[in-house]
Coordinates of C-alpha atoms in Angstrom, one line a residue:
Chain A
M58 CA -2.6 134.0 80.7
K59 CA -1.5 134.8 77.2
E60 CA -0.8 131.3 75.8
L61 CA -1.2 127.6 76.5
T62 CA 1.9 125.5 75.8
A63 CA 2.4 121.7 75.6
S64 CA 3.5 120.1 78.8
M65 CA 5.3 117.4 76.9
A66 CA 6.0 116.2 73.4
G67 CA 3.1 114.4 71.7
T68 CA 0.4 114.3 69.0
V69 CA -2.7 116.5 69.1
L70 CA -5.5 114.1 69.5
N71 CA -8.3 116.7 69.8
V72 CA -9.0 120.4 69.9
L73 CA -11.8 121.0 72.4
A74 CA -12.3 124.7 72.1
G75 CA -12.0 127.2 69.2
S76 CA -11.2 130.8 68.5
G77 CA -13.5 133.3 70.2
E78 CA -14.6 130.7 72.8
E79 CA -14.5 131.5 76.5
V80 CA -12.9 128.9 78.6
A81 CA -12.8 128.4 82.4
A82 CA -9.7 127.7 84.6
G83 CA -9.1 123.9 84.6
Q84 CA -11.0 123.3 81.4
A85 CA -9.3 121.0 79.0
V86 CA -8.6 122.9 75.8
I87 CA -6.3 120.5 73.9
M88 CA -6.0 116.7 74.2
L89 CA -2.5 115.4 73.5
E90 CA -1.4 111.8 73.2
S91 CA 2.1 110.9 74.4
M92 CA 3.3 107.3 74.8
K93 CA -0.2 106.1 74.2
M94 CA -1.6 108.1 77.1
E95 CA -4.2 110.8 76.7
I96 CA -3.0 114.1 78.3
P97 CA -5.4 117.0 78.7
V98 CA -3.9 120.5 78.4
E99 CA -6.0 122.7 80.6
A100 CA -6.5 126.5 80.9
S101 CA -4.7 127.9 83.9
Q102 CA -7.3 130.7 84.3
D103 CA -10.5 132.0 82.7
G104 CA -10.0 133.6 79.3
K105 CA -11.1 134.0 75.7
I106 CA -9.3 132.1 73.0
A107 CA -7.7 134.3 70.3
E108 CA -6.2 131.5 68.1
V109 CA -5.7 127.8 68.1
K110 CA -2.2 127.2 66.7
V111 CA -2.5 123.4 66.1
N112 CA -4.6 120.9 64.3
I113 CA -5.6 117.4 65.1
G114 CA -2.7 115.1 64.1
D115 CA 0.0 117.7 64.6
F116 CA 3.1 116.6 66.5
V117 CA 4.2 119.2 69.1
N118 CA 7.3 119.5 71.3
E119 CA 7.3 120.4 75.0
G120 CA 6.9 124.2 75.3
D121 CA 5.2 124.7 71.8
V122 CA 2.4 127.2 71.9
L123 CA -1.0 125.4 71.3
V124 CA -3.4 128.3 71.9
T125 CA -3.2 132.0 72.4
F126 CA -5.6 134.1 74.5
E127 CA -7.0 137.6 74.0
Chain B
M205 CA 9.7 79.4 56.4
R206 CA 13.2 80.6 56.0
K207 CA 12.8 84.4 56.4
I208 CA 10.4 86.3 58.6
L209 CA 9.6 90.0 58.7
I210 CA 8.7 91.4 62.1
A211 CA 6.0 94.1 61.9
N212 CA 6.9 95.6 65.3
R213 CA 9.6 97.3 67.3
G214 CA 11.5 97.4 70.5
E215 CA 11.7 94.4 72.9
I216 CA 9.2 92.2 71.1
A217 CA 11.0 92.5 67.9
S218 CA 14.3 91.6 69.6
R219 CA 12.6 88.7 71.3
I220 CA 11.2 87.3 68.1
I221 CA 14.6 87.7 66.4
R222 CA 16.2 85.7 69.1
T223 CA 13.9 82.7 68.6
C224 CA 14.1 82.9 64.8
R225 CA 17.9 82.9 65.0
N226 CA 17.7 79.7 67.2
M227 CA 15.5 78.1 64.6
G228 CA 17.8 79.0 61.7
I229 CA 15.3 81.5 60.3
Q230 CA 16.5 84.8 58.9
T231 CA 14.8 88.0 60.1
V232 CA 13.8 91.3 58.6
A233 CA 13.2 94.4 60.8
V234 CA 11.2 97.4 59.8
Y235 CA 11.8 100.7 61.5
S236 CA 10.5 104.3 61.7
D237 CA 12.8 107.4 61.7
A238 CA 12.5 107.5 65.5
D239 CA 13.9 104.0 65.8
E240 CA 16.9 104.1 63.5
G241 CA 19.8 102.7 65.5
M242 CA 17.6 100.9 68.1
P243 CA 18.9 97.4 69.1
F244 CA 16.3 95.5 67.2
V245 CA 17.3 97.2 64.0
K246 CA 20.9 96.1 64.5
E247 CA 20.0 92.6 65.6
A248 CA 17.9 91.6 62.5
D249 CA 19.6 90.1 59.5
E250 CA 18.1 92.9 57.3
A251 CA 16.4 96.2 58.2
Y252 CA 14.3 98.6 56.2
R253 CA 13.0 102.1 57.0
I254 CA 9.2 102.2 56.5
G255 CA 8.3 105.8 57.4
E256 CA 8.2 108.7 59.8
A257 CA 8.1 108.5 63.6
Q258 CA 4.4 108.6 64.1
V259 CA 2.8 105.1 64.2
N260 CA 0.3 105.8 61.5
K261 CA 3.1 106.8 59.1
S262 CA 5.2 103.7 59.8
Y263 CA 4.2 100.8 62.0
L264 CA 0.5 101.0 61.1
N265 CA 1.3 101.4 57.4
M266 CA 0.1 98.0 56.1
D267 CA 1.1 98.7 52.5
A268 CA 4.6 99.7 53.4
I269 CA 5.1 96.6 55.6
V270 CA 3.8 94.1 53.1
E271 CA 5.7 95.7 50.2
T272 CA 8.9 95.5 52.3
A273 CA 8.2 91.8 53.1
L274 CA 7.8 91.1 49.3
K275 CA 10.9 93.1 48.5
A276 CA 13.0 91.3 51.1
E277 CA 11.6 88.0 49.9
A278 CA 10.4 87.1 53.3
D279 CA 7.8 84.3 53.4
G280 CA 6.1 85.1 56.7
I281 CA 5.2 88.1 58.9
H282 CA 5.1 88.1 62.7
P283 CA 3.0 91.0 64.0
G284 CA 4.3 90.9 67.6
Y285 CA 1.7 92.6 69.9
G286 CA -0.1 95.9 69.8
L287 CA 0.1 97.9 66.5
L288 CA -1.3 95.7 63.8
S289 CA -1.3 92.4 65.7
E290 CA -5.1 92.2 66.0
N291 CA -5.9 93.8 62.7
A292 CA -7.9 91.3 60.5
Q293 CA -7.4 93.4 57.4
F294 CA -3.6 93.3 57.9
A295 CA -3.7 89.5 58.4
Q296 CA -5.8 89.1 55.2
K297 CA -3.5 91.4 53.2
I298 CA -0.5 89.3 54.2
I299 CA -2.3 86.0 53.2
S300 CA -3.6 87.6 49.9
N301 CA 0.0 88.4 49.0
G302 CA 1.0 84.8 49.3
L303 CA 2.8 85.3 52.7
T304 CA 2.2 83.4 56.0
F305 CA 0.6 85.4 58.8
I306 CA 2.0 84.2 62.1
G307 CA -1.2 84.3 64.1
P308 CA -4.8 83.2 64.0
S309 CA -7.1 83.5 61.0
P310 CA -8.4 86.9 60.0
D311 CA -12.0 85.6 60.6
T312 CA -11.1 84.8 64.2
I313 CA -9.4 88.1 64.8
E314 CA -12.4 90.0 63.4
K315 CA -14.9 88.0 65.5
M316 CA -13.0 88.4 68.8
G317 CA -11.9 92.0 68.1
D318 CA -15.5 93.1 68.5
K319 CA -16.4 92.8 72.2
I320 CA -20.2 92.6 71.6
T321 CA -19.7 89.8 68.9
S322 CA -17.3 87.9 71.2
R323 CA -19.7 88.2 74.2
K324 CA -22.5 86.7 72.1
L325 CA -20.2 83.9 70.8
M326 CA -19.0 83.0 74.2
Q327 CA -22.5 82.9 75.6
S328 CA -23.5 80.5 73.0
A329 CA -20.4 78.4 73.8
G330 CA -21.5 78.2 77.4
V331 CA -18.7 80.4 78.7
P332 CA -19.9 82.7 81.5
V333 CA -19.8 86.4 80.5
V334 CA -20.0 89.5 82.8
P335 CA -23.7 90.4 83.2
G336 CA -24.4 93.2 80.7
T337 CA -25.9 94.2 77.4
H338 CA -25.2 93.9 73.7
G339 CA -25.1 97.2 71.8
I340 CA -26.7 100.3 73.3
A341 CA -28.5 102.7 71.0
D342 CA -28.9 105.8 73.1
I343 CA -28.7 107.3 76.5
E344 CA -32.3 106.3 77.5
E345 CA -31.5 102.7 76.7
A346 CA -28.2 103.0 78.6
K347 CA -30.0 104.4 81.7
A348 CA -32.6 101.6 81.7
A349 CA -29.9 98.9 81.2
A350 CA -27.7 100.2 83.9
L351 CA -30.6 100.5 86.3
E352 CA -31.4 96.8 85.7
I353 CA -27.8 95.7 86.0
G354 CA -27.1 97.8 89.1
Y355 CA -24.4 100.5 89.6
P356 CA -21.5 100.7 89.4
V357 CA -21.3 99.7 85.7
M358 CA -18.5 99.8 83.1
L359 CA -19.3 101.7 79.9
K360 CA -17.2 100.1 77.1
A361 CA -16.5 100.6 73.5
S362 CA -17.2 97.5 71.5
G363 CA -13.9 97.9 69.6
G364 CA -11.9 98.8 72.7
G365 CA -8.9 97.1 74.2
G366 CA -5.8 97.7 76.4
G367 CA -7.8 99.8 78.8
I368 CA -8.8 102.3 76.1
G369 CA -12.5 103.0 75.5
M370 CA -13.8 102.0 78.9
I371 CA -15.0 104.1 81.9
R372 CA -16.6 103.2 85.2
C373 CA -19.9 104.9 86.0
N374 CA -20.9 104.9 89.7
D375 CA -24.3 106.4 89.1
E376 CA -26.8 107.7 86.5
Q377 CA -25.2 111.2 86.5
A378 CA -21.8 109.7 85.5
L379 CA -23.4 107.6 82.8
I380 CA -25.1 110.7 81.3
Q381 CA -21.8 112.6 81.6
H382 CA -19.7 110.0 79.8
F383 CA -22.1 108.4 77.3
A384 CA -21.6 110.8 74.4
S385 CA -17.9 111.3 74.9
T386 CA -17.2 107.5 75.1
K387 CA -19.1 107.0 71.8
N388 CA -17.1 109.8 70.2
R389 CA -13.8 108.4 71.5
A390 CA -14.8 104.9 70.3
K391 CA -15.5 106.2 66.8
A392 CA -12.2 108.1 66.7
Y393 CA -10.1 105.2 68.0
F394 CA -11.8 102.1 66.7
G395 CA -13.9 103.3 63.8
T396 CA -17.2 102.3 65.4
D397 CA -19.1 104.2 68.0
E398 CA -20.9 101.0 69.3
V399 CA -20.8 100.9 73.1
F400 CA -22.2 98.5 75.7
I401 CA -22.6 98.2 79.5
E402 CA -21.3 95.6 81.8
K403 CA -21.6 95.1 85.6
C404 CA -18.6 96.4 87.4
I405 CA -17.0 93.5 89.3
E406 CA -15.7 95.1 92.5
D407 CA -12.4 94.0 94.0
G408 CA -12.1 91.5 91.2
R409 CA -9.0 89.7 90.0
H410 CA -7.9 89.8 86.4
I411 CA -6.9 86.2 85.5
E412 CA -6.2 85.0 82.0
V413 CA -5.6 81.6 80.5
Q414 CA -3.0 81.1 77.8
I415 CA -4.3 78.9 75.0
F416 CA -2.7 77.5 71.9
G417 CA -4.1 75.8 68.8
D418 CA -2.8 74.3 65.6
K419 CA -4.3 73.9 62.1
H420 CA -5.3 70.3 62.9
G421 CA -7.9 71.1 65.6
N422 CA -5.7 70.5 68.6
I423 CA -6.0 73.1 71.4
V424 CA -4.2 73.2 74.7
H425 CA -4.0 75.6 77.6
L426 CA -0.7 76.6 79.2
F427 CA -2.1 77.5 82.7
E428 CA -3.2 81.0 83.9
R429 CA -1.6 84.3 84.8
N430 CA -2.9 86.8 87.4
C431 CA -2.7 90.3 85.9
S432 CA -4.4 92.2 88.7
V433 CA -1.6 94.7 89.4
Q434 CA -2.7 97.5 87.1
R435 CA -2.6 101.2 86.7
R436 CA -4.9 103.1 84.2
N437 CA -6.5 99.6 83.5
Q438 CA -3.1 98.5 82.1
K439 CA -1.0 95.7 83.6
V440 CA 2.2 96.4 85.6
I441 CA 3.0 93.0 87.1
E442 CA 1.8 89.5 86.1
E443 CA 2.4 86.2 87.8
A444 CA 1.8 82.6 87.1
L445 CA 0.2 80.7 88.6
S446 CA -2.3 82.9 90.3
P447 CA -2.0 82.9 94.1
N448 CA -5.0 82.0 96.3
L449 CA -7.1 80.4 93.6
S450 CA -8.7 77.0 94.3
Q451 CA -7.8 74.1 92.0
A452 CA -11.5 73.6 91.3
T453 CA -11.9 77.1 90.0
R454 CA -8.6 76.9 88.1
D455 CA -9.8 73.7 86.4
K456 CA -13.2 75.3 85.5
M457 CA -11.4 78.3 84.0
Y458 CA -9.1 76.1 81.9
D459 CA -12.2 74.2 80.6
A460 CA -14.0 77.5 79.8
A461 CA -10.9 78.9 78.0
L462 CA -10.7 75.7 75.9
N463 CA -14.4 75.9 75.1
A464 CA -14.0 79.5 74.0
A465 CA -11.0 78.6 71.8
K466 CA -12.9 75.6 70.3
A467 CA -15.9 77.8 69.5
V468 CA -13.8 79.8 67.1
R469 CA -11.5 76.9 65.9
Y470 CA -8.6 78.9 67.3
E471 CA -5.2 78.6 65.7
N472 CA -1.9 79.9 67.1
A473 CA -1.3 81.7 70.5
G474 CA -4.2 83.4 72.2
T475 CA -5.4 84.4 75.6
V476 CA -8.8 84.2 77.2
E477 CA -9.2 86.9 79.9
F478 CA -11.5 86.6 82.9
I479 CA -12.5 88.7 85.8
V480 CA -12.8 86.7 89.0
D481 CA -15.0 88.0 91.9
Q482 CA -14.3 87.4 95.6
N483 CA -16.4 84.2 95.6
E484 CA -14.3 82.8 92.7
N485 CA -17.1 83.3 90.2
F486 CA -15.4 84.0 86.9
Y487 CA -16.6 85.8 83.8
F488 CA -15.2 86.1 80.3
L489 CA -13.9 89.6 79.5
E490 CA -12.3 89.3 76.1
M491 CA -10.0 87.1 74.0
N492 CA -6.7 88.4 72.7
T493 CA -5.9 87.0 69.4
R494 CA -2.1 87.4 69.6
L495 CA 0.9 86.7 71.7
Q496 CA 0.6 88.7 74.9
V497 CA 3.1 91.1 76.4
E498 CA 3.2 88.8 79.4
H499 CA 3.9 85.6 77.5
P500 CA 7.4 85.2 79.2
V501 CA 5.7 84.5 82.5
T502 CA 4.1 81.4 81.0
E503 CA 7.4 80.6 79.3
A504 CA 9.3 80.8 82.6
L505 CA 6.6 78.6 84.2
T506 CA 6.5 75.9 81.5
K507 CA 10.0 76.2 80.1
L508 CA 8.5 76.5 76.6
D509 CA 9.3 79.0 73.8
L510 CA 5.9 80.3 72.6
V511 CA 7.3 82.1 69.6
K512 CA 8.8 78.8 68.4
W513 CA 5.4 77.2 68.8
Q514 CA 3.8 80.1 66.9
V515 CA 6.2 79.7 63.9
A516 CA 5.6 75.9 63.9
A517 CA 1.8 76.3 64.1
A518 CA 1.9 78.8 61.2
R519 CA 3.9 76.3 59.2
G520 CA 1.0 73.8 59.7
E521 CA 2.8 71.6 62.1
K522 CA 1.0 69.8 64.9
L523 CA 1.4 71.1 68.5
P524 CA 4.7 69.8 69.9
L525 CA 3.1 68.7 73.2
M526 CA -0.2 67.2 74.3
Q527 CA -2.0 68.7 77.3
S528 CA -0.8 66.0 79.7
E529 CA 2.8 66.7 78.7
I530 CA 2.7 70.4 79.6
Q531 CA 3.9 71.0 83.1
A532 CA 3.9 74.1 85.5
D533 CA 7.2 74.3 87.2
G534 CA 7.6 76.7 90.2
H535 CA 6.4 80.3 90.1
A536 CA 7.1 83.3 87.8
M537 CA 6.5 87.0 87.8
E538 CA 6.9 89.7 85.2
F539 CA 7.5 93.3 86.0
R540 CA 6.9 95.8 83.2
V541 CA 9.4 98.7 83.4
Y542 CA 7.8 101.8 82.1
A543 CA 9.3 105.2 81.3
E544 CA 6.9 107.0 83.6
D545 CA 6.6 108.8 87.0
P546 CA 6.2 106.1 89.6
D547 CA 3.7 108.2 91.6
T548 CA 1.5 109.9 88.9
F549 CA 2.1 107.3 86.1
F550 CA 2.7 110.3 83.8
P551 CA 4.8 109.4 80.8
S552 CA 8.5 110.4 80.9
P553 CA 10.2 110.3 77.5
G554 CA 13.9 111.1 77.3
T555 CA 17.3 109.5 77.0
I556 CA 18.4 106.5 79.1
T557 CA 21.8 107.6 80.3
S558 CA 22.5 104.4 82.2
L559 CA 20.9 100.9 82.2
K560 CA 21.9 98.2 84.7
W561 CA 19.9 95.1 85.3
G562 CA 20.3 92.9 88.3
D563 CA 22.6 89.9 87.8
S564 CA 20.5 86.8 88.6
E565 CA 20.3 83.3 87.2
Y566 CA 16.6 83.4 88.0
A567 CA 15.9 86.6 85.9
R568 CA 15.2 87.1 82.2
V569 CA 15.2 90.6 80.9
D570 CA 13.5 91.4 77.6
S571 CA 14.4 95.0 76.7
G572 CA 14.4 96.9 73.5
Y573 CA 16.7 99.7 74.8
E574 CA 20.3 100.1 75.9
S575 CA 22.3 102.9 77.6
G576 CA 22.1 105.9 75.3
S577 CA 18.8 104.9 73.8
K578 CA 16.1 107.6 73.4
V579 CA 12.6 106.8 74.7
T580 CA 10.4 108.9 72.3
P581 CA 6.8 110.0 72.9
F582 CA 5.6 108.2 69.8
Y583 CA 5.3 104.7 71.2
D584 CA 4.2 103.1 74.5
P585 CA 6.3 103.7 77.6
M586 CA 7.4 100.1 78.2
I587 CA 11.2 99.9 78.1
A588 CA 11.7 96.3 79.5
K589 CA 10.1 93.3 81.0
C590 CA 11.9 91.6 83.9
V591 CA 10.7 88.0 84.4
I592 CA 11.8 86.4 87.7
W593 CA 11.4 82.7 88.5
G594 CA 11.5 80.8 91.8
E595 CA 10.8 77.3 93.0
T596 CA 8.0 78.7 95.1
R597 CA 6.1 82.0 95.2
E598 CA 8.1 83.0 98.3
T599 CA 11.4 82.3 96.6
C600 CA 10.2 84.1 93.5
L601 CA 9.5 87.2 95.6
S602 CA 12.9 87.2 97.3
N603 CA 14.6 86.6 93.9
A604 CA 12.7 89.6 92.6
S605 CA 13.7 91.8 95.5
A606 CA 17.3 90.9 95.1
F607 CA 17.1 91.6 91.4
F608 CA 15.6 95.1 91.8
K609 CA 18.1 96.0 94.5
E610 CA 20.8 95.7 91.8
T611 CA 18.8 97.3 89.0
N612 CA 19.3 100.9 88.0
V613 CA 17.8 102.9 85.2
E614 CA 18.9 106.5 84.9
G615 CA 18.0 109.5 82.7
I616 CA 14.3 109.0 82.6
K617 CA 11.7 108.6 85.4
N618 CA 10.7 104.9 85.7
N619 CA 8.5 102.7 87.9
I620 CA 11.2 100.6 89.5
P621 CA 10.7 102.4 92.9
L622 CA 7.0 101.3 92.6
F623 CA 8.1 97.6 92.3
K624 CA 10.1 98.0 95.5
D625 CA 7.0 99.3 97.3
I626 CA 4.9 96.5 95.9
L627 CA 7.4 93.8 96.9
E628 CA 7.4 95.1 100.4
N629 CA 3.6 95.2 100.7
E630 CA 2.0 92.6 102.9
E631 CA -1.1 92.1 100.7
F632 CA 1.1 91.5 97.6
Q633 CA 3.3 89.1 99.6
K634 CA 0.2 87.2 100.6
G635 CA -1.2 87.3 97.1
T636 CA -4.6 88.5 98.2
Y637 CA -4.6 91.7 96.0
S638 CA -7.3 92.7 93.5
T639 CA -7.3 95.1 90.5
K640 CA -7.7 98.0 93.0
F641 CA -4.3 97.1 94.5
I642 CA -2.2 100.0 93.1
E643 CA -4.9 102.5 93.9
Q644 CA -5.0 101.3 97.5
L645 CA -1.2 101.2 97.7
K646 CA -1.0 104.8 96.6
S647 CA -3.6 106.0 99.1
I648 CA -1.7 104.2 101.9
K649 CA 1.5 106.0 100.8
K650 CA -0.2 109.5 100.8

């Protein structure tokens, strides 16, 4: 797992983990809001975050990179 | 009032424009970059861009909306529903700028917008409320309160609404798990982290009473709607009247709703929401100080135009009908067509390539979209409301089935297949469903 991408277009509601943080598979890393629904973007496997590419309030399109992993 | 600005978008903007046109009132639409070219923008007499696609940069920008109203020389603003419709600050700003707000007073909006305040008010007005607490300070207080009330409980944000800011907790572990995050979310969404706990009414029915008041102290009800078909705590189908409800309970609910409205000297359109348990005990949930998404169900039942009533009430006119003159005729259902996966309820933005509604003299379709319209991720997923009427509930059901057989929406996922499943379901046909209905229907399908 090198990066985490947005599953659909939406606004970044929350960033739940930061650079250098270890996350587990299934853990919600970014919370998106699309069509008034909260959509968690979860890590597909265990890993350590290298960089969070987005900030709260950013609008992202489907496929945009949200987080990169070491 | 000769010119009204509509501080909203989509089907509700189109619907308000329609009534204003019939009343000889000019309309002003406001739109974001994402909505340029939408039907409501073309339908209004005038239209002004107010900002970027994201709601906080356009439809929630109070200054831009009020400035536009002044520039367009409108004399009133209709907020529609959602967005700024229950924002007391917005209502006050409109009034302070010498314009008419088409809705209740800012003071009423503020009181009823806070669930803890409204619970207290209703209790003092003799309206039954769900057993629960006022504000909860910390997790220890929450644990003690939940133990006394008895699990399962609902943990709710005082400023919450529309299903946001509430979570069911089946046991103490769940309460501990969700307490801090619910407070945080409440703060982020509603500006206050105040939360409270209510008893969870199992297998309840969500039934609400439409009320209406004028500036002269007259208040009437326009019967009730059953809104129990829900997913993610948001309504999918509503019907009026509510099936399988005794007349005695119905009458008591109307009285409670009127008492609730009188307690806040309610003006304009509003709704008193109740949860009804299996023994027909009912409890106040909240009061919505606006026109509801499902108001056409009541219009189909009563043959009244509630937006016309709203404009008249805002102008200071007396209610056009007394309680005894308001009649319920037949049965009506509203189906909310959402751009979403019918199985997972996951949103499905995209372009509508083809849109064909059933051709029926018993159907009214309120839609903000047309073939070629883009459903963007910026706003809620509702693309239309299909309101079906019948002389009886059975006739209404068969009219609805016929309507949806002829209806086709292509290009985006939508929940019309879910309506077909619901209409064929025996429990729905009998009208014995509760708020768990869709959840149960899904488990049967799996």
